[in-house]
Amino acid sequence: MPRTLADAPIMVLNGPNLNLLGQRQPEIYGSDTLADIEALCVKTAAAYGATVDFRQSNHEGELVDWIQEARLNHAGVVINPAAYSHTSVAILDALNTCDGLPVVEVHISNIHQREQFRHHSYVSLRADGVIAGCGVQGYAFAVERVATLAGAARAEA
Ligand code: DQA
């Protein structure tokens, strides 16, 4: 059964190598760190009366476990699957168990302007929306979209 933002956080999942943001290919991914992105997500969610559960793993199975957790305990999922976007049937299958749960996929870079192998994402087959090429601001857009899909009324400022 879908949860509401009042009683469940938005799961924000980050895949492999995103722990190195700020140091990793800054010409592609910018200078913000993953901690900066977490702060952005927390702030963005707060405007919707929502909270985030922000996680990163370099391991496919751990991401699968966390998606299964979100299936039961979270109001929606924002996911940057990183390289697993292009390879992981297991992550797609896990997301496909989350009936009715809002899912938005985010990529910092514009994957469609990059190497051919980045143009396809398995996760996109399940995502309700896909954001790419908006830099780290894409995470704010993704949190807003999941909050909207989860039926939030924007909290009065
Ligand atoms: C990425 C794009 C992927 O192709 C790449 O493997 C990443 C990051 C992005 O945020 O732009 O690790 O998902």
Coordinates of C-alpha atoms and ligand atoms in Angstrom, one line a residue:
M1 CA 0.0 0.0 0.0
P2 CA 1.4 3.4 -0.9
R3 CA 2.7 5.5 2.0
T4 CA 2.2 9.2 2.5
L5 CA 4.9 11.8 3.0
A6 CA 3.5 12.4 6.5
D7 CA 4.4 9.0 7.7
A8 CA 7.3 7.8 5.4
P9 CA 10.5 9.4 4.1
I10 CA 11.5 9.6 0.4
M11 CA 14.4 7.1 -0.3
V12 CA 17.2 8.8 -2.2
L13 CA 19.6 6.1 -3.5
N14 CA 23.0 6.6 -5.1
G15 CA 25.0 4.0 -6.9
P16 CA 28.7 3.3 -7.4
N17 CA 31.4 5.9 -7.3
L18 CA 29.0 8.7 -6.3
N19 CA 30.7 8.7 -2.9
L20 CA 33.6 10.4 -4.8
L21 CA 31.5 13.3 -6.1
G22 CA 33.6 16.5 -5.8
Q23 CA 36.8 14.6 -6.6
R24 CA 35.5 12.4 -9.4
Q25 CA 35.7 13.9 -13.0
P26 CA 34.6 17.4 -11.8
E27 CA 34.5 18.5 -15.4
I28 CA 31.5 16.1 -15.9
Y29 CA 30.0 15.9 -12.4
G30 CA 30.9 19.3 -10.9
S31 CA 32.4 20.2 -7.5
D32 CA 29.6 19.4 -5.2
T33 CA 30.0 16.5 -2.8
L34 CA 27.4 13.8 -2.0
A35 CA 27.0 15.6 1.4
D36 CA 26.1 18.8 -0.5
I37 CA 23.5 16.8 -2.5
E38 CA 22.0 15.3 0.6
A39 CA 21.6 18.8 2.1
L40 CA 19.9 19.9 -1.1
C41 CA 17.5 16.9 -0.9
V42 CA 16.7 17.5 2.8
K43 CA 16.0 21.2 2.1
T44 CA 13.9 20.4 -1.0
A45 CA 11.8 17.7 0.8
A46 CA 11.2 20.0 3.8
A47 CA 9.3 22.4 1.5
Y48 CA 6.8 19.5 1.0
G49 CA 6.7 18.5 4.6
A50 CA 8.8 15.5 3.7
T51 CA 12.0 13.9 4.9
V52 CA 14.6 11.9 3.0
D53 CA 16.5 8.7 3.7
F54 CA 19.7 9.3 1.8
R55 CA 22.0 6.4 1.0
Q56 CA 24.9 5.5 -1.3
S57 CA 26.4 2.1 -2.1
N58 CA 29.0 0.7 -4.5
H59 CA 27.3 -2.7 -4.3
E60 CA 24.4 -3.8 -6.6
G61 CA 22.9 -6.2 -4.0
E62 CA 22.8 -3.6 -1.3
L63 CA 20.9 -1.3 -3.6
V64 CA 18.5 -4.1 -4.3
D65 CA 18.0 -4.7 -0.6
W66 CA 17.3 -1.0 -0.1
I67 CA 14.8 -0.9 -2.9
Q68 CA 13.0 -3.8 -1.2
E69 CA 13.0 -1.8 2.0
A70 CA 11.5 1.2 0.2
R71 CA 8.8 -1.0 -1.2
L72 CA 7.5 -1.5 2.4
N73 CA 8.6 1.6 4.2
H74 CA 9.0 4.7 2.0
A75 CA 6.8 7.2 0.2
G76 CA 8.8 7.1 -3.0
V77 CA 12.3 6.6 -4.5
V78 CA 14.8 9.0 -6.1
I79 CA 17.6 6.9 -7.6
N80 CA 20.8 7.7 -9.4
P81 CA 21.9 4.2 -10.2
A82 CA 25.1 5.5 -11.7
A83 CA 26.8 2.8 -13.9
Y84 CA 24.2 0.2 -12.8
S85 CA 21.7 2.2 -14.9
H86 CA 23.3 0.7 -18.0
T87 CA 23.8 -2.9 -16.7
S88 CA 21.4 -3.9 -13.9
V89 CA 18.4 -6.1 -14.6
A90 CA 18.4 -6.8 -10.8
I91 CA 17.8 -3.2 -9.9
L92 CA 15.1 -2.9 -12.5
D93 CA 13.5 -6.1 -11.2
A94 CA 13.6 -4.8 -7.6
L95 CA 11.9 -1.5 -8.7
N96 CA 9.3 -3.5 -10.5
T97 CA 8.3 -5.1 -7.2
C98 CA 7.3 -1.6 -5.9
D99 CA 3.8 -1.4 -7.2
G100 CA 2.4 2.2 -7.1
L101 CA 5.5 3.7 -5.6
P102 CA 6.7 6.9 -7.3
V103 CA 10.2 6.4 -8.8
V104 CA 12.3 9.1 -10.4
E105 CA 15.7 8.4 -12.0
V106 CA 18.3 11.1 -11.9
H107 CA 21.6 11.6 -13.7
I108 CA 23.9 14.5 -13.0
S109 CA 25.3 14.4 -16.5
N110 CA 23.4 14.3 -19.8
I111 CA 23.9 10.6 -20.5
H112 CA 22.5 11.1 -24.0
Q113 CA 25.4 13.3 -24.9
R114 CA 28.0 10.8 -23.7
E115 CA 29.2 7.4 -24.8
Q116 CA 26.7 5.2 -26.6
F117 CA 26.7 2.6 -23.8
R118 CA 25.3 5.3 -21.4
H119 CA 22.3 6.0 -23.7
H120 CA 20.3 3.1 -22.4
S121 CA 19.1 2.7 -18.9
Y122 CA 17.3 -0.4 -17.6
V123 CA 15.9 1.7 -14.7
S124 CA 14.1 4.0 -17.1
L125 CA 11.8 1.1 -18.0
R126 CA 10.2 1.5 -14.5
A127 CA 10.9 5.2 -13.6
D128 CA 7.9 7.5 -13.6
G129 CA 10.3 10.3 -14.7
V130 CA 13.9 10.7 -15.8
I131 CA 16.1 13.7 -15.2
A132 CA 19.5 14.0 -16.9
G133 CA 22.0 16.8 -17.5
C134 CA 20.7 19.3 -14.9
G135 CA 23.7 18.8 -12.7
V136 CA 23.1 18.3 -9.0
Q137 CA 20.0 20.4 -9.3
G138 CA 18.4 17.4 -10.9
Y139 CA 18.2 15.8 -7.4
A140 CA 16.0 18.7 -6.3
F141 CA 13.8 18.3 -9.3
A142 CA 13.5 14.6 -8.6
V143 CA 12.6 15.1 -5.0
E144 CA 10.0 17.6 -6.0
R145 CA 8.5 15.2 -8.5
V146 CA 8.4 12.3 -6.1
A147 CA 6.8 14.5 -3.5
T148 CA 4.2 15.7 -6.0
L149 CA 3.5 12.1 -7.1
A150 CA 3.2 11.0 -3.5
G151 CA 0.4 13.5 -3.3
A152 CA 1.9 16.2 -1.1
A153 CA 0.4 19.6 -0.7
R154 CA 3.3 22.1 -0.6
A155 CA 3.7 23.4 3.0
E156 CA 3.0 27.1 3.4
A157 CA 6.2 29.0 3.8
Ligands
DQA1 C1 25.6 9.1 -13.8 C2 25.9 8.7 -15.3 C3 26.3 7.3 -15.4 O1 26.5 6.9 -16.8 C4 27.7 7.1 -14.7 O2 28.0 5.7 -14.7 C5 27.6 7.6 -13.3 C6 26.9 8.8 -13.0 C7 25.3 10.6 -13.7 O3 24.8 11.0 -12.6 O4 25.5 11.4 -14.6 O5 28.3 7.1 -12.4 O6 24.6 8.3 -13.3

